[in-house]
């Protein structure tokens, strides 16, 4: 259908050039529909637009729009008119256009107004009169003030105070609304989810071409830095530093320029350092590295040459001379030099020597960490910087920052809640410690100075070992994953698996890789990276080399860095009061079929959508059906537990605990069958659909996919085909666009860290409700049009209330990976209100203290705080900590058998109940006084902790509850809650009588709480009131 932009202004306004003629010409095209042949293959709609404010033509008349609307007509904003035109593309209108041309009057009444010019002139005159009147009144006010205060300046007028804008550096925690505000839009999940088997993200960080995750997100989502972004980048690149003390003899607190030592305010930083920051961050030309002799325009090789004539002698040490002789034999003659320990070496004809040569190669553009980045500035000690590989330094910075993102100032705080063996380190790498490997092989071969124990750092697992030795002091599993470009998601999958299997409760996951000439050269050799010479010849800048999904894409731009997430069981996150950034609902790794190509992208990850044709109609996908089944099973479990308690003649504390543990275990099994793992009941449901159904979501609730998007020909087609096939097979609703985010258009391809950066971006999409666009997408590949579910946006867009995001990653060597992340609101919907409110209070406090700590560490250059001692004080304590499953770190840094932050003591519970009861009692008394009730009115209030009632004590039940009450409570779904409710009611009734108590041991059987027809009533023995 063709929509013609017609107008009600066909000369009625005047003074607008050929505008009217152009619109009349379009109207004549509309009139030709029935008279010309093109009407057989096109439909037509004429949109007659009215007064639209803010356009180029009407901008000068915006001031009189309000006056014009007084005449009974309507003016439109640009967004309103755009919406009206889009409405013409709705199915109902397009169906009408199939029958006959549609003439849509969007004029708002202006189309019937012929004397429009006169009304406009009158409106302008009225507006001008109002302005003139306003000026006169203002002048009158000035004269009035002068008469009162004289001709001096107005005493009420003050010089505007000029303030420098300050950067609000902060971590960027997610907002935590009250539970009732979130529950209005969320399903009822309370009690159904096994939170110990639910993996959540509580911290994340990264280091890459655009700096941290915060600064990268600003460039990805907005295309520019904020004031805070400029300040952080300038600090990171060593352009500014913060001082607190003396500056040129004067006290000063603030930033100074590193070169000039001149003070600089926050709001001066963007203008002063913008060009320097932009030129030395992101995707850019790789500068020669004097330290590592790496010049990307001069790739060095060794050329073998056979000497055709004897060479002049040269002097060397005895050991070197002997080595020459050993290598070249008769082609080398060595002679001692008199009065010297050195030897003279003669190279003879036929000797073979290696002559260095250099050739240019095209990978001149890459995404290294910002120029000037220095691990010393993060607080890493100099000896560690000298010894460790850059990948290790990246990881140390990221892990430290991730803990701050989790609100944890000291990683040892974890050991107040868990045992030291319950923290896993799953950090992975694709290429390993590249600089160390280069030194160990190349520099050693060239006989350059090499660190004596360099072999210790060349193993891939050394990076994780350094993290544990310097930061964590954990005794949990150290899993080092190598999955090429899918390493980070493989690490995430492993961490989630470890938590769900009970092998740990916390996992550090992510990936890290460096940028090196050897890898860059080999990537260019297989034509995986963009050719710099060709791209420059086409007029493209370095930042435009990575163009995922475009028809002109020609390979990826390699980058380097690290990405880290801290994941843990949701129940532990709630107990510790940590921020929850997202729920890891599903992860999967997949290999592929028979083949001969290592880098070929595969389709094995399609298996995440494997399901039978009828599975999508399974009743298990209905939350209400599952809840009904779950509640029936829970009622049976509790009834059986109650029956066992009542029938047992000997109830000890140990048997009670054992019974409760068995009941909890059976409850967890029920949660798994009805929520966490519904495929246990119906394996025909796809893993992807089942994971979403846990949270009452469907395949239509995935709003965004963060795609691998490497900017290579093969990847985008394969990835689009895989995702689209999954959506088709799972019957995603047509017309529900799946937005594809291509992060590598901004960051380039960091190999191992790719999936971690994508996951960080997903977290930030949830937090800010922004889907970033691919600004390098100048022309989407026509071949991608076949994937009907996928949309590739160029501009960032606001998308509120995102529920789930899918992430895909593909690595060389048949590594396919997929993850689904759900917004954290769904965890909060699964917990009781009291639990959530307690969590909310503690997490907000954590966020406040963590933000202060983050800023303080950044200003003091101490983001990384290396540990010198383990959390235990002696070898004997270490043995007891390792061997005791209940060992926890106390507030005084000692280890005990119980955690000091566990459940409160009975005394504290009683005190809290008394305080609550007193508070409610006082509130009721105030209400009674305000309402004018008589003084004889008496209200009793009592608050009881459900778990504090000892219903396993039959003597207690017989003395305090009538047979009818015992029968009713024992048949309840939760007998303990029923008895607690009756007991609290009895106490409240007794308090309302205001008679002396007979002591804590007095029986309460004289007060009976009945439940007739669903309405509670009280029957009281007269003797109790007369006491």
CSV table of C-alpha atoms in Angstrom, one decimal, residues 6-246:
chain,number,residue,atom,x,y,z
A,6,UNK,CA,-1.5,15.1,1.4
A,7,UNK,CA,-2.3,18.3,3.2
A,8,UNK,CA,-5.2,20.5,4.1
A,9,UNK,CA,-3.1,23.5,3.1
A,10,UNK,CA,-3.6,23.7,-0.7
A,11,UNK,CA,-3.0,27.4,-0.8
A,12,UNK,CA,-5.2,28.5,2.1
A,13,UNK,CA,-2.3,29.8,4.3
A,14,UNK,CA,-0.2,31.4,1.5
A,15,UNK,CA,3.3,32.5,1.6
A,16,UNK,CA,4.7,29.0,1.4
A,17,UNK,CA,6.1,28.8,-2.1
A,18,UNK,CA,5.3,25.8,-4.2
A,19,UNK,CA,4.1,23.7,-1.1
A,20,UNK,CA,0.5,23.8,-2.2
A,21,UNK,CA,1.3,22.9,-5.8
A,22,UNK,CA,3.3,19.9,-4.6
A,23,UNK,CA,0.4,18.6,-2.4
A,24,UNK,CA,-2.1,19.2,-5.2
A,25,UNK,CA,0.1,17.2,-7.5
A,26,UNK,CA,0.0,14.3,-5.0
A,27,UNK,CA,-3.7,14.6,-4.8
A,28,UNK,CA,-3.9,14.2,-8.6
A,29,UNK,CA,-1.9,11.0,-8.3
A,30,UNK,CA,-4.5,9.8,-5.8
A,31,UNK,CA,-7.3,10.6,-8.3
A,32,UNK,CA,-5.6,8.5,-11.0
A,33,UNK,CA,-6.1,5.2,-9.1
A,34,UNK,CA,-9.1,4.1,-11.2
A,35,UNK,CA,-7.8,5.6,-14.5
A,36,UNK,CA,-4.3,4.0,-14.7
A,37,UNK,CA,-3.0,0.5,-14.9
A,38,UNK,CA,-0.9,0.6,-11.7
A,39,UNK,CA,-4.0,0.2,-9.6
A,40,UNK,CA,-4.0,-3.6,-10.3
A,41,UNK,CA,-0.8,-4.2,-8.2
A,42,UNK,CA,-0.8,-1.4,-5.6
A,43,UNK,CA,-3.3,0.0,-3.2
A,44,UNK,CA,-3.4,3.7,-2.2
A,45,UNK,CA,-4.2,5.7,0.9
A,46,UNK,CA,-4.3,9.5,1.0
A,47,UNK,CA,-3.3,10.9,4.5
A,48,UNK,CA,-4.5,14.5,4.6
A,49,UNK,CA,-2.4,15.9,7.4
A,50,UNK,CA,-3.4,18.8,9.6
A,51,UNK,CA,-1.5,21.4,11.6
A,52,UNK,CA,1.6,19.6,12.9
A,53,UNK,CA,3.6,21.5,15.5
A,54,UNK,CA,7.4,21.4,15.4
A,55,UNK,CA,7.9,20.7,11.7
A,56,UNK,CA,10.2,22.8,9.5
A,57,UNK,CA,7.2,24.5,7.8
A,58,UNK,CA,5.1,25.2,10.9
A,59,UNK,CA,7.8,25.8,13.5
A,60,UNK,CA,7.4,29.6,13.2
A,61,UNK,CA,3.7,29.3,13.9
A,62,UNK,CA,3.9,27.1,17.0
A,63,UNK,CA,3.3,30.0,19.3
A,64,UNK,CA,-0.2,30.5,17.9
A,65,UNK,CA,-1.2,26.9,18.0
A,66,UNK,CA,-3.0,27.3,21.3
A,67,UNK,CA,-4.9,30.3,20.0
A,68,UNK,CA,-6.0,28.3,16.9
A,69,UNK,CA,-7.3,25.5,19.0
A,70,UNK,CA,-9.7,27.9,20.7
A,71,UNK,CA,-11.5,27.9,17.4
A,72,UNK,CA,-12.5,24.3,17.9
A,73,UNK,CA,-9.8,22.7,15.7
A,74,UNK,CA,-7.0,20.3,16.8
A,75,UNK,CA,-3.2,20.7,16.3
A,76,UNK,CA,-0.9,17.7,16.5
A,77,UNK,CA,2.6,17.1,17.7
A,78,UNK,CA,5.0,15.3,15.4
A,79,UNK,CA,4.7,12.1,17.4
A,80,UNK,CA,0.9,12.3,17.3
A,81,UNK,CA,0.8,12.7,13.5
A,82,UNK,CA,3.3,9.9,13.0
A,83,UNK,CA,1.1,7.7,15.1
A,84,UNK,CA,-2.0,8.6,13.0
A,85,UNK,CA,-0.1,7.7,9.8
A,86,UNK,CA,1.1,4.4,11.3
A,87,UNK,CA,-2.5,3.6,12.2
A,88,UNK,CA,-3.3,3.7,8.5
A,89,UNK,CA,-1.0,0.6,8.1
A,90,UNK,CA,-3.2,-1.5,10.5
A,91,UNK,CA,-4.8,-4.6,9.1
A,92,UNK,CA,-8.3,-3.1,9.1
A,93,UNK,CA,-7.3,-0.1,7.0
A,94,UNK,CA,-5.1,-2.1,4.6
A,95,UNK,CA,-8.0,-4.5,4.1
A,96,UNK,CA,-10.3,-1.6,3.3
A,97,UNK,CA,-7.7,-0.2,0.8
A,98,UNK,CA,-7.8,-3.6,-1.0
A,99,UNK,CA,-11.4,-2.7,-1.9
A,100,UNK,CA,-11.1,1.0,-2.7
A,101,UNK,CA,-8.7,3.9,-2.2
A,102,UNK,CA,-8.8,5.3,1.4
A,103,UNK,CA,-8.9,9.1,1.9
A,104,UNK,CA,-8.0,9.7,5.6
A,105,UNK,CA,-8.9,13.1,7.0
A,106,UNK,CA,-6.2,13.8,9.7
A,107,UNK,CA,-6.8,17.5,9.6
A,108,UNK,CA,-8.3,18.0,13.0
A,109,UNK,CA,-11.0,20.3,11.5
A,110,UNK,CA,-8.7,22.5,9.4
A,111,UNK,CA,-9.8,21.0,6.2
A,112,UNK,CA,-13.2,22.7,6.5
A,113,UNK,CA,-11.8,26.1,7.4
A,114,UNK,CA,-11.5,28.2,4.2
A,115,UNK,CA,-10.7,31.6,5.9
A,116,UNK,CA,-7.6,30.1,7.6
A,117,UNK,CA,-5.4,33.0,6.7
A,118,UNK,CA,-7.7,35.5,8.6
A,119,UNK,CA,-7.7,33.3,11.7
A,120,UNK,CA,-3.9,33.0,11.7
A,121,UNK,CA,-3.6,36.7,11.4
A,122,UNK,CA,-6.0,37.3,14.2
A,123,UNK,CA,-4.2,34.7,16.4
A,124,UNK,CA,-0.8,36.3,15.8
A,125,UNK,CA,-2.3,39.7,16.7
A,126,UNK,CA,-3.7,38.3,20.0
A,127,UNK,CA,-0.4,36.7,20.9
A,128,UNK,CA,1.5,39.9,20.1
A,129,UNK,CA,-1.0,41.8,22.3
A,130,UNK,CA,-0.4,39.4,25.2
A,131,UNK,CA,3.3,39.8,24.8
A,132,UNK,CA,3.1,43.6,24.8
A,133,UNK,CA,0.9,43.5,27.9
A,134,UNK,CA,3.4,41.2,29.6
A,135,UNK,CA,6.3,43.7,28.8
A,136,UNK,CA,4.3,46.6,30.1
A,137,UNK,CA,3.4,44.8,33.4
A,138,UNK,CA,7.1,43.9,33.8
A,139,UNK,CA,8.1,47.5,33.4
A,140,UNK,CA,5.5,48.5,35.9
A,141,UNK,CA,6.9,46.1,38.4
A,142,UNK,CA,10.3,47.6,37.9
A,143,UNK,CA,9.0,51.1,38.6
A,144,UNK,CA,7.1,49.8,41.6
A,145,UNK,CA,10.3,48.3,43.1
A,146,UNK,CA,12.2,51.5,42.4
A,147,UNK,CA,9.6,53.6,44.2
A,148,UNK,CA,9.8,51.3,47.2
A,149,UNK,CA,13.6,50.8,47.3
A,150,UNK,CA,15.1,53.6,45.3
A,151,UNK,CA,17.0,53.4,42.1
A,152,UNK,CA,19.6,50.9,43.5
A,153,UNK,CA,19.6,47.4,42.3
A,154,UNK,CA,16.7,45.2,43.2
A,155,UNK,CA,17.5,43.8,46.7
A,156,UNK,CA,15.6,40.7,45.9
A,157,UNK,CA,17.7,40.1,42.7
A,158,UNK,CA,20.8,38.0,43.3
A,159,UNK,CA,23.7,37.3,41.0
A,160,UNK,CA,23.2,33.8,39.6
A,161,UNK,CA,25.5,31.4,41.5
A,162,UNK,CA,27.8,29.7,39.0
A,163,UNK,CA,28.5,26.2,40.2
A,164,UNK,CA,30.8,23.7,38.5
A,165,UNK,CA,28.9,20.5,37.7
A,166,UNK,CA,30.3,17.5,39.6
A,167,UNK,CA,30.5,14.0,38.3
A,168,UNK,CA,28.4,11.5,40.3
A,169,UNK,CA,30.6,8.5,40.1
A,170,UNK,CA,28.7,5.4,41.1
A,171,UNK,CA,28.4,1.7,40.4
A,172,UNK,CA,25.0,1.8,38.9
A,173,UNK,CA,23.0,-0.6,41.0
A,174,UNK,CA,19.6,-1.8,39.9
A,175,UNK,CA,16.6,0.0,41.5
A,176,UNK,CA,14.6,-2.0,44.0
A,177,UNK,CA,11.0,-1.1,44.1
A,178,UNK,CA,8.6,-2.3,46.8
A,179,UNK,CA,7.2,-5.7,46.3
A,180,UNK,CA,3.6,-4.6,45.9
A,181,UNK,CA,4.6,-2.4,43.0
A,182,UNK,CA,6.3,-5.3,41.2
A,183,UNK,CA,3.8,-8.0,42.0
A,184,UNK,CA,1.0,-6.1,40.2
A,185,UNK,CA,2.6,-7.2,36.9
A,186,UNK,CA,4.1,-10.5,37.9
A,187,UNK,CA,2.7,-14.1,38.3
A,188,UNK,CA,2.2,-15.6,41.8
A,189,UNK,CA,5.4,-17.7,42.3
A,190,UNK,CA,5.7,-17.6,46.1
A,191,UNK,CA,6.8,-20.8,47.5
A,192,UNK,CA,7.1,-22.7,44.2
A,193,UNK,CA,10.7,-22.0,43.3
A,194,UNK,CA,13.6,-23.8,44.8
A,195,UNK,CA,15.9,-20.8,45.3
A,196,UNK,CA,18.9,-22.9,46.2
A,197,UNK,CA,18.8,-24.2,42.7
A,198,UNK,CA,18.1,-20.8,41.1
A,199,UNK,CA,21.3,-19.1,39.8
A,200,UNK,CA,21.4,-15.3,39.9
A,201,UNK,CA,24.0,-12.8,38.9
A,202,UNK,CA,25.0,-10.6,41.8
A,203,UNK,CA,28.1,-8.8,40.4
A,204,UNK,CA,29.8,-8.1,37.0
A,205,UNK,CA,32.6,-6.1,35.5
A,206,UNK,CA,34.7,-5.9,32.4
A,207,UNK,CA,37.8,-4.3,30.9
A,208,UNK,CA,38.0,-3.6,27.2
A,209,UNK,CA,38.6,-1.1,24.4
A,210,UNK,CA,36.1,1.3,25.9
A,211,UNK,CA,37.2,0.9,29.4
A,212,UNK,CA,34.9,-0.5,32.0
A,213,UNK,CA,31.4,-1.9,31.7
A,214,UNK,CA,29.9,1.5,32.6
A,215,UNK,CA,31.8,3.4,29.9
A,216,UNK,CA,31.3,0.7,27.3
A,217,UNK,CA,27.6,0.8,28.0
A,218,UNK,CA,27.5,4.6,27.4
A,219,UNK,CA,29.1,4.2,24.0
A,220,UNK,CA,27.0,1.3,23.1
A,221,UNK,CA,23.6,2.7,24.1
A,222,UNK,CA,24.2,6.4,23.6
A,223,UNK,CA,27.2,6.8,21.3
A,224,UNK,CA,28.8,9.3,23.7
A,225,UNK,CA,30.2,9.5,27.2
A,226,UNK,CA,28.5,11.2,30.1
A,227,UNK,CA,30.4,13.5,32.4
A,228,UNK,CA,31.0,10.5,34.7
A,229,UNK,CA,32.2,8.5,31.7
A,230,UNK,CA,34.7,11.1,30.7
A,231,UNK,CA,36.0,11.4,34.3
A,232,UNK,CA,36.4,7.6,34.6
A,233,UNK,CA,38.1,7.3,31.2
A,234,UNK,CA,40.5,10.2,31.9
A,235,UNK,CA,41.4,8.5,35.2
A,236,UNK,CA,41.8,5.1,33.7
A,237,UNK,CA,44.1,6.5,30.9
A,238,UNK,CA,46.3,8.4,33.3
A,239,UNK,CA,45.3,11.8,32.1
A,240,UNK,CA,44.2,13.0,35.6
A,241,UNK,CA,44.7,12.0,39.1
A,242,UNK,CA,43.0,12.9,42.4
A,243,UNK,CA,44.9,14.5,45.3
A,244,UNK,CA,43.9,15.4,48.8
A,245,UNK,CA,46.5,17.7,50.3
A,246,UNK,CA,48.9,20.4,49.4
